[in-house]
Coordinates of C-alpha atoms and ligand atoms in Angstrom, one line a residue:
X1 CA 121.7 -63.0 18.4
X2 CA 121.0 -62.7 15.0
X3 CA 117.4 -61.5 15.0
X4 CA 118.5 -58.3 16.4
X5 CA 120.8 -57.3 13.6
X6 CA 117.3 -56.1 11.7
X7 CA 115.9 -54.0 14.7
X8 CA 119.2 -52.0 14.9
X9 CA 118.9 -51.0 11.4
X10 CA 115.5 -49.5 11.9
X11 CA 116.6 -48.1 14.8
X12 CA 119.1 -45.9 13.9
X13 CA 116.8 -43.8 11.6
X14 CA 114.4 -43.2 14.1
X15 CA 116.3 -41.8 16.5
X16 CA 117.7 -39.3 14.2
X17 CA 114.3 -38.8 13.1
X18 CA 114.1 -37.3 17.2
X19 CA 117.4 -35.8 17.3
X20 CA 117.0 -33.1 14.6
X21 CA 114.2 -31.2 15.6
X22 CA 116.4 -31.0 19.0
X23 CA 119.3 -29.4 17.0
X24 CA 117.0 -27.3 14.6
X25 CA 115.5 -25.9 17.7
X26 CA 115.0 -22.1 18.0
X27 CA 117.4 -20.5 20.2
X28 CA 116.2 -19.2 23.5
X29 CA 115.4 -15.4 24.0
X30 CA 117.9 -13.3 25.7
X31 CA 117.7 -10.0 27.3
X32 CA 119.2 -7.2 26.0
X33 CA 118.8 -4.6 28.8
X34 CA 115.7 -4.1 31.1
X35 CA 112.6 -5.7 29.4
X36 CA 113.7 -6.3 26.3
X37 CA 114.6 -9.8 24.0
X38 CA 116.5 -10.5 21.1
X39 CA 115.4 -14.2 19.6
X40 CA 117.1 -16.0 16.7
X41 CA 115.4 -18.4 14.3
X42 CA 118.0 -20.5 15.0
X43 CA 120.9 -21.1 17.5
X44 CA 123.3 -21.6 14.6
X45 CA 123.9 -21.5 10.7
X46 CA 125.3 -22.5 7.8
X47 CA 126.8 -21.2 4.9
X48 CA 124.2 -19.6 2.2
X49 CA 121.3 -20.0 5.1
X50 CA 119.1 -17.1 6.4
X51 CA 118.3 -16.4 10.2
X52 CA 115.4 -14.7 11.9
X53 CA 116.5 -11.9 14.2
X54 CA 113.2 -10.9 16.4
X55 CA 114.0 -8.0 19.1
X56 CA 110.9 -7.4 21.8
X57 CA 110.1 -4.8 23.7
X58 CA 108.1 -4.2 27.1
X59 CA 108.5 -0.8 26.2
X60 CA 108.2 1.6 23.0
X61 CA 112.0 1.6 21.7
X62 CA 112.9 4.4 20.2
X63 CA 115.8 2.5 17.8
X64 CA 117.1 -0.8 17.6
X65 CA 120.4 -1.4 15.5
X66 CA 122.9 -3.9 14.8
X67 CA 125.5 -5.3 12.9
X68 CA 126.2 -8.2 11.2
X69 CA 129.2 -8.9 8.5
X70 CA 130.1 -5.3 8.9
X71 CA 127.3 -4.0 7.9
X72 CA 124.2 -2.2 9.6
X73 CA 121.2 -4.8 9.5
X74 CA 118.1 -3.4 8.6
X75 CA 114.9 -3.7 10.5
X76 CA 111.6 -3.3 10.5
X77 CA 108.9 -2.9 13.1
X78 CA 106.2 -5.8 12.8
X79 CA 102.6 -4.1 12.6
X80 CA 100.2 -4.7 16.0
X81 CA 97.2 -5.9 13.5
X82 CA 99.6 -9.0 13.7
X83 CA 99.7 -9.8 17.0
X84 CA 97.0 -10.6 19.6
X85 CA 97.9 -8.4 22.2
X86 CA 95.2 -6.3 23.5
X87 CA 93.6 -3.5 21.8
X88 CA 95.7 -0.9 20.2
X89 CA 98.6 -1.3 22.0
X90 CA 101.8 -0.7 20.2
X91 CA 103.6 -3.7 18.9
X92 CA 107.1 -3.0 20.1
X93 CA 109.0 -6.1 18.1
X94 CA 111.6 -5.6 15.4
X95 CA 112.8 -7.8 13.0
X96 CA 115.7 -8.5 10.3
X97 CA 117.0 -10.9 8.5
X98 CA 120.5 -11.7 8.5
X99 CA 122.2 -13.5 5.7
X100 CA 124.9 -15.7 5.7
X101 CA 127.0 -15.4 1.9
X102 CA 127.2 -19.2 0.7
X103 CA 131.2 -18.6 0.6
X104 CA 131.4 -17.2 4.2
X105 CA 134.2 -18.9 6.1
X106 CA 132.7 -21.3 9.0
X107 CA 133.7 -20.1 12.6
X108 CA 131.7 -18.1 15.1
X109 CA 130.6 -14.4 14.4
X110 CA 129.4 -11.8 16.7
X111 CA 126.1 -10.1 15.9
X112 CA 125.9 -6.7 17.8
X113 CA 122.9 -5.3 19.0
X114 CA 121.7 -1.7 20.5
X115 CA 118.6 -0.8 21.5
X116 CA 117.4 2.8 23.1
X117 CA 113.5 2.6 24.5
X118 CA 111.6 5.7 24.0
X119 CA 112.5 6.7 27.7
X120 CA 116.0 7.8 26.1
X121 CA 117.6 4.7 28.2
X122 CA 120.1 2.5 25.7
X123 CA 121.5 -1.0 26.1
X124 CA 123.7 -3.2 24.1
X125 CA 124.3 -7.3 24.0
X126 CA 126.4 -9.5 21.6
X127 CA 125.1 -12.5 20.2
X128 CA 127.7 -15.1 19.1
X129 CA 126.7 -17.2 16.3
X130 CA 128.5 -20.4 15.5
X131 CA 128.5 -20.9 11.2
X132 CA 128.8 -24.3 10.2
X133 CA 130.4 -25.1 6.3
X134 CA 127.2 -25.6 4.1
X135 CA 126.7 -29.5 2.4
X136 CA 127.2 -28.8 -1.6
X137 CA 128.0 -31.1 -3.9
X138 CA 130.7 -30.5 -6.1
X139 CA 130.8 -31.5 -9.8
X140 CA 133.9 -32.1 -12.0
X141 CA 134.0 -31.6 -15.4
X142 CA 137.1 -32.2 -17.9
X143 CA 135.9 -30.3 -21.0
X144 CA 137.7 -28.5 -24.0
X145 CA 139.6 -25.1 -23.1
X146 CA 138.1 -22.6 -25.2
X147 CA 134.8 -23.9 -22.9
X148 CA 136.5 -23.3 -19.5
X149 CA 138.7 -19.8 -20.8
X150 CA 136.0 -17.1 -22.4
X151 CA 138.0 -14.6 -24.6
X152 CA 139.4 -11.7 -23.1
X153 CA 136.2 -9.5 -24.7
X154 CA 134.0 -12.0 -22.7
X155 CA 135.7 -12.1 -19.5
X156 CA 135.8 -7.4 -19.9
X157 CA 132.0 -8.2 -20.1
X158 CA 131.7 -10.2 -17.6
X159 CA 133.6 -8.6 -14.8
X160 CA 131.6 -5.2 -16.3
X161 CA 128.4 -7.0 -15.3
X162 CA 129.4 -8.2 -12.1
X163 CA 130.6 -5.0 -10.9
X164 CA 127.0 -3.5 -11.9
X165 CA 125.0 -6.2 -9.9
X166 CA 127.3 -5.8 -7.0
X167 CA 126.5 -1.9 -7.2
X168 CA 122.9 -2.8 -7.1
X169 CA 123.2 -5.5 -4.6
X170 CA 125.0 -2.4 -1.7
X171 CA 122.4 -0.7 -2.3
X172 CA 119.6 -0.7 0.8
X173 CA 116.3 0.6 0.0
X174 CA 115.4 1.4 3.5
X175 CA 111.6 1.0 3.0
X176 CA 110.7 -2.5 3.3
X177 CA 108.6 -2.8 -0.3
X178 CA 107.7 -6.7 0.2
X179 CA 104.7 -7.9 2.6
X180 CA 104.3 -10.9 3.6
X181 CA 105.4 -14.9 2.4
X182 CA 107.7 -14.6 -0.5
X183 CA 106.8 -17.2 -3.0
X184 CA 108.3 -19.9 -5.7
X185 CA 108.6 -18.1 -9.1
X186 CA 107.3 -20.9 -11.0
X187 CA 103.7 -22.0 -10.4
X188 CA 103.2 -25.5 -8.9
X189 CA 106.9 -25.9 -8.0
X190 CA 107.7 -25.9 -4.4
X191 CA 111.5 -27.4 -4.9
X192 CA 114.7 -26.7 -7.0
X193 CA 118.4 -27.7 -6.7
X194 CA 121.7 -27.3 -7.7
X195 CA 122.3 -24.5 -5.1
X196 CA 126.1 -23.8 -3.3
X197 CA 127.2 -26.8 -6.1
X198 CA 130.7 -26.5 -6.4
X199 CA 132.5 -26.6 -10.2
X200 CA 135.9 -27.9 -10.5
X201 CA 136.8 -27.4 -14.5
X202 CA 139.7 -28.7 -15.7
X203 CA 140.9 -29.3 -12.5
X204 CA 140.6 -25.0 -12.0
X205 CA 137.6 -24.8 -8.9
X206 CA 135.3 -22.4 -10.4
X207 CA 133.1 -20.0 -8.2
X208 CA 130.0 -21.5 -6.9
X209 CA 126.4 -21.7 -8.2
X210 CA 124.6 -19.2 -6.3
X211 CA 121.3 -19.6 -6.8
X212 CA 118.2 -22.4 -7.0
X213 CA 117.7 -24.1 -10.6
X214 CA 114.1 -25.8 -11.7
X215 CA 114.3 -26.9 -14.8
X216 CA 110.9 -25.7 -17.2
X217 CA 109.7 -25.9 -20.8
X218 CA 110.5 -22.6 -22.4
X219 CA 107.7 -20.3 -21.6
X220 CA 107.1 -20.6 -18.6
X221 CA 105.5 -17.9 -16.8
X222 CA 107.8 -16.2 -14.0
X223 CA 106.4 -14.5 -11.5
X224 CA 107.7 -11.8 -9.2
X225 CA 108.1 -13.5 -5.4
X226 CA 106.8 -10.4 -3.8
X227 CA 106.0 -7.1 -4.0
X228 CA 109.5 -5.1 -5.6
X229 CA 111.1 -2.6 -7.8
X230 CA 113.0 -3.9 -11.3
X231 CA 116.5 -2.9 -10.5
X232 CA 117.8 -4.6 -13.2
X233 CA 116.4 -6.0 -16.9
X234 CA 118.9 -7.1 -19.4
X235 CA 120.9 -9.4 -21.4
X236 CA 124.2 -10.4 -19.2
X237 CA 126.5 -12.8 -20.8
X238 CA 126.4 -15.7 -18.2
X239 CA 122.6 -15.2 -17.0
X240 CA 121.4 -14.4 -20.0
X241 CA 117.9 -12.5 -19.9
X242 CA 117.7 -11.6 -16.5
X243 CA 115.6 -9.5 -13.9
X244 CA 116.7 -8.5 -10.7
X245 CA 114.1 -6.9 -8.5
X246 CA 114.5 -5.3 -5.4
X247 CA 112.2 -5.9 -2.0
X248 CA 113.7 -3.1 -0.3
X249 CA 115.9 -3.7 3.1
X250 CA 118.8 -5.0 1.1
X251 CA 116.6 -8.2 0.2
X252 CA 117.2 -8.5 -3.5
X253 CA 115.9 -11.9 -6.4
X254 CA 117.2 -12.4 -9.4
X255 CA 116.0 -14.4 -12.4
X256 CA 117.9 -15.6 -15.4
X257 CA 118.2 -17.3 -18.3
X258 CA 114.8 -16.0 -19.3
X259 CA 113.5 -16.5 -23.4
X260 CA 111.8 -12.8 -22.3
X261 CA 111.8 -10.1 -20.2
X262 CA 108.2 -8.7 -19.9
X263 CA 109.1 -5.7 -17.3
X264 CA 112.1 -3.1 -17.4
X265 CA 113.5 -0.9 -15.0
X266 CA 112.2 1.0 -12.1
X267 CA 108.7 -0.7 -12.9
X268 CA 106.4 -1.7 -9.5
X269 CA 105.6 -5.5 -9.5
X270 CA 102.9 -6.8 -7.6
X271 CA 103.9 -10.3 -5.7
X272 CA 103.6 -12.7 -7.9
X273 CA 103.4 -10.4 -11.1
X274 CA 104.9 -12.5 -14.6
X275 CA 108.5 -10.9 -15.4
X276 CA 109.3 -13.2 -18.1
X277 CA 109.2 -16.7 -19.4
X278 CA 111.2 -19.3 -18.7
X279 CA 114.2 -20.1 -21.3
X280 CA 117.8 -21.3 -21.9
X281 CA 119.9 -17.8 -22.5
X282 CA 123.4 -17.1 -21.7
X283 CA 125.6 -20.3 -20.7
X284 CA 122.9 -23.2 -20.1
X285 CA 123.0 -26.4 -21.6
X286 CA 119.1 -26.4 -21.1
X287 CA 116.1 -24.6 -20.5
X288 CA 115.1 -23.4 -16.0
X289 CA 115.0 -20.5 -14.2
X290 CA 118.1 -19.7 -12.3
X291 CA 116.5 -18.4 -9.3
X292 CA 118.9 -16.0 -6.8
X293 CA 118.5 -14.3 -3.5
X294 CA 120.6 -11.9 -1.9
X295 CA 120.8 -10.3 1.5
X296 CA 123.2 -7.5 2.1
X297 CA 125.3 -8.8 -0.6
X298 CA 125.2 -12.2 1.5
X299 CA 124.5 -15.1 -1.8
X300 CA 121.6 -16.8 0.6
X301 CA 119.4 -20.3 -1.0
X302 CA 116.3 -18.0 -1.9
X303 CA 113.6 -20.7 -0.7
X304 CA 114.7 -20.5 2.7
X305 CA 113.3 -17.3 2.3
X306 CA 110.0 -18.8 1.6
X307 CA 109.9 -21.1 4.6
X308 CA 111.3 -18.0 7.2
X309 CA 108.5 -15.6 6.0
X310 CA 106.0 -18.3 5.5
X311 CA 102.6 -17.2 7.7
X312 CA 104.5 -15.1 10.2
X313 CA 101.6 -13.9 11.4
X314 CA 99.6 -17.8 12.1
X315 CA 102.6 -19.1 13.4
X316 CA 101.5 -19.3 17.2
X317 CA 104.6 -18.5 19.1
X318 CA 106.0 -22.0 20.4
X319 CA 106.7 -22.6 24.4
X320 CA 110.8 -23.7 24.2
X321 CA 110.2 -27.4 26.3
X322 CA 112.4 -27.3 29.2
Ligands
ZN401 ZN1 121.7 -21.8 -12.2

């Protein structure tokens, strides 16, 4: 018997190796009145994850709306250079993504979705999407109080600051600025961590990191991950340096703890334009680029982003195996 102790070990892996591209798998389209689909990336999600919404037409639609987390998702209509259908025929798919804040209670949530086709005919469906809790790892710290307890000027600041990127943040630009894959802000990087992490001070749970660190010499060029506005350019007393730059449809980055801010507000970037350098400003313990992404105020892991977006229009569109 012994000899197959070894076999079971290598076993194990492979068959979860086969099993999660099953559960990663795309849900199925579903109609949503006469000739038309609404497709998810996914089937479910996760906390501080990002989802594909894709709704199809036979025939011109005149609107297509929904909501998601109370709030009216934006779409846009995909251009018919992109797809392969036969000459100058109009392409009649919409997309949005929906975000899913990092902090969002796991359960199931309805996503509601109207459409009205240019022949004045409407139809609704309801999609019901299962959210799983995210995997974070949480890190406890015992250090010295005046560490944990900023002074009561700091905290005034703080909270002012907050309250200023959450202004920007409910703010939907409705024209969608970025086009295109959104891109890693540091060159040659394609990974970072730390995000969701959980920080338990003191015993006191503190709120969670909401955004990707990679850790860079100071200096660093920064680049801007698409096309955008600068919403935001200015000293803030736990990002330090930081730029925020809008991509219009509620999709909003942010970059902090930059040594400098090359661009100010209301400038145009190009994708991939430098913003700043890399540095260690406002409450680091070393030099990176604190790297955020938020969708309709939902705090969302920013590369997902990268690999939803990524070649949308190569992608060929995958047969669902039955
Ligand atoms: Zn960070």
């Amino acid at each position: 018997m012994a000899p197959k102790t070894p076999f079971r070990v290598i076993l194990l892996p492979t068959l979860g190796l086969f099993l999660l591209p099953q559960l990663a798998k795309a849900a199925v389209p579903r109609t949503c009145g006469p000739g038309v689909t609404v497709k998810l990336s996914a089937p479910s999600s996760s906390q501080g994850s990002l989802l594909l919404l894709e709704v199809r037409s036979r025939k011109p639609l005149s609107e297509v709306t929904a909501e998601w987390n109370s709030k009216n998702v934006p779409f846009w209509q995909v251009s018919s250079v992109d797809s392969n259908s036969s000459k100058g025929a109009p392409s009649n798919l919409r997309q949005a993504i929906l975000g899913v804040d990092l902090e969002k209670a796991p359960g199931t949530y309805s996503l509601s979705v109207r459409v009205q086709s240019s022949d004045g005919k409407p139809a609704s469906c309801t999609l019901q999407i299962p959210i799983r809790a995210g995997k974070f790892a949480t890190e406890k710290l015992q250090v010295g109080k005046e560490f944990v307890e900023p002074s009561q000027e700091q905290i005034k600041r703080a909270n002012e600051e907050r309250d200023k990127l959450r202004a920007i943040f409910d703010q939907v630009t409705p024209e969608k600025l970025w086009d295109g894959d959104f891109r890693v802000p540091l060159d040659g990087v394609t990974t970072g961590g730390n995000f969701g992490k959980r920080r338990v001070l003191n015993a006191q749970p503190g709120s969670p990191h909401s955004g990707v660190d990679f850790p860079a010499v100071t200096g660093t060029p920064v680049h801007a991950a698409q096309v955008g506005r600068v919403a935001l350019a200015q000293e803030l007393f736990f990002s330090g340096n930081t730029v925020v730059v809008d991509h219009g449809l509620g999709i909003y980055t942010f970059y902090g703890h930059l040594s400098e801010i090359d661009v100010k507000v209301g400038d145009d970037l190009q994708s991939g334009q430098v913003l700043g350098k890399v540095g260690a400003t406002g409450r680091v313990t070393g030099p990176h680029l604190h790297w955020g992404l938020t969708v309709e105020r939902a705090r969302v892991n920013p590369l997902q982003l990268v690999k939803l977006l990524a070649n949308p229009s190569k992608k060929p569109e995958t047969p669902t195996p039955q």
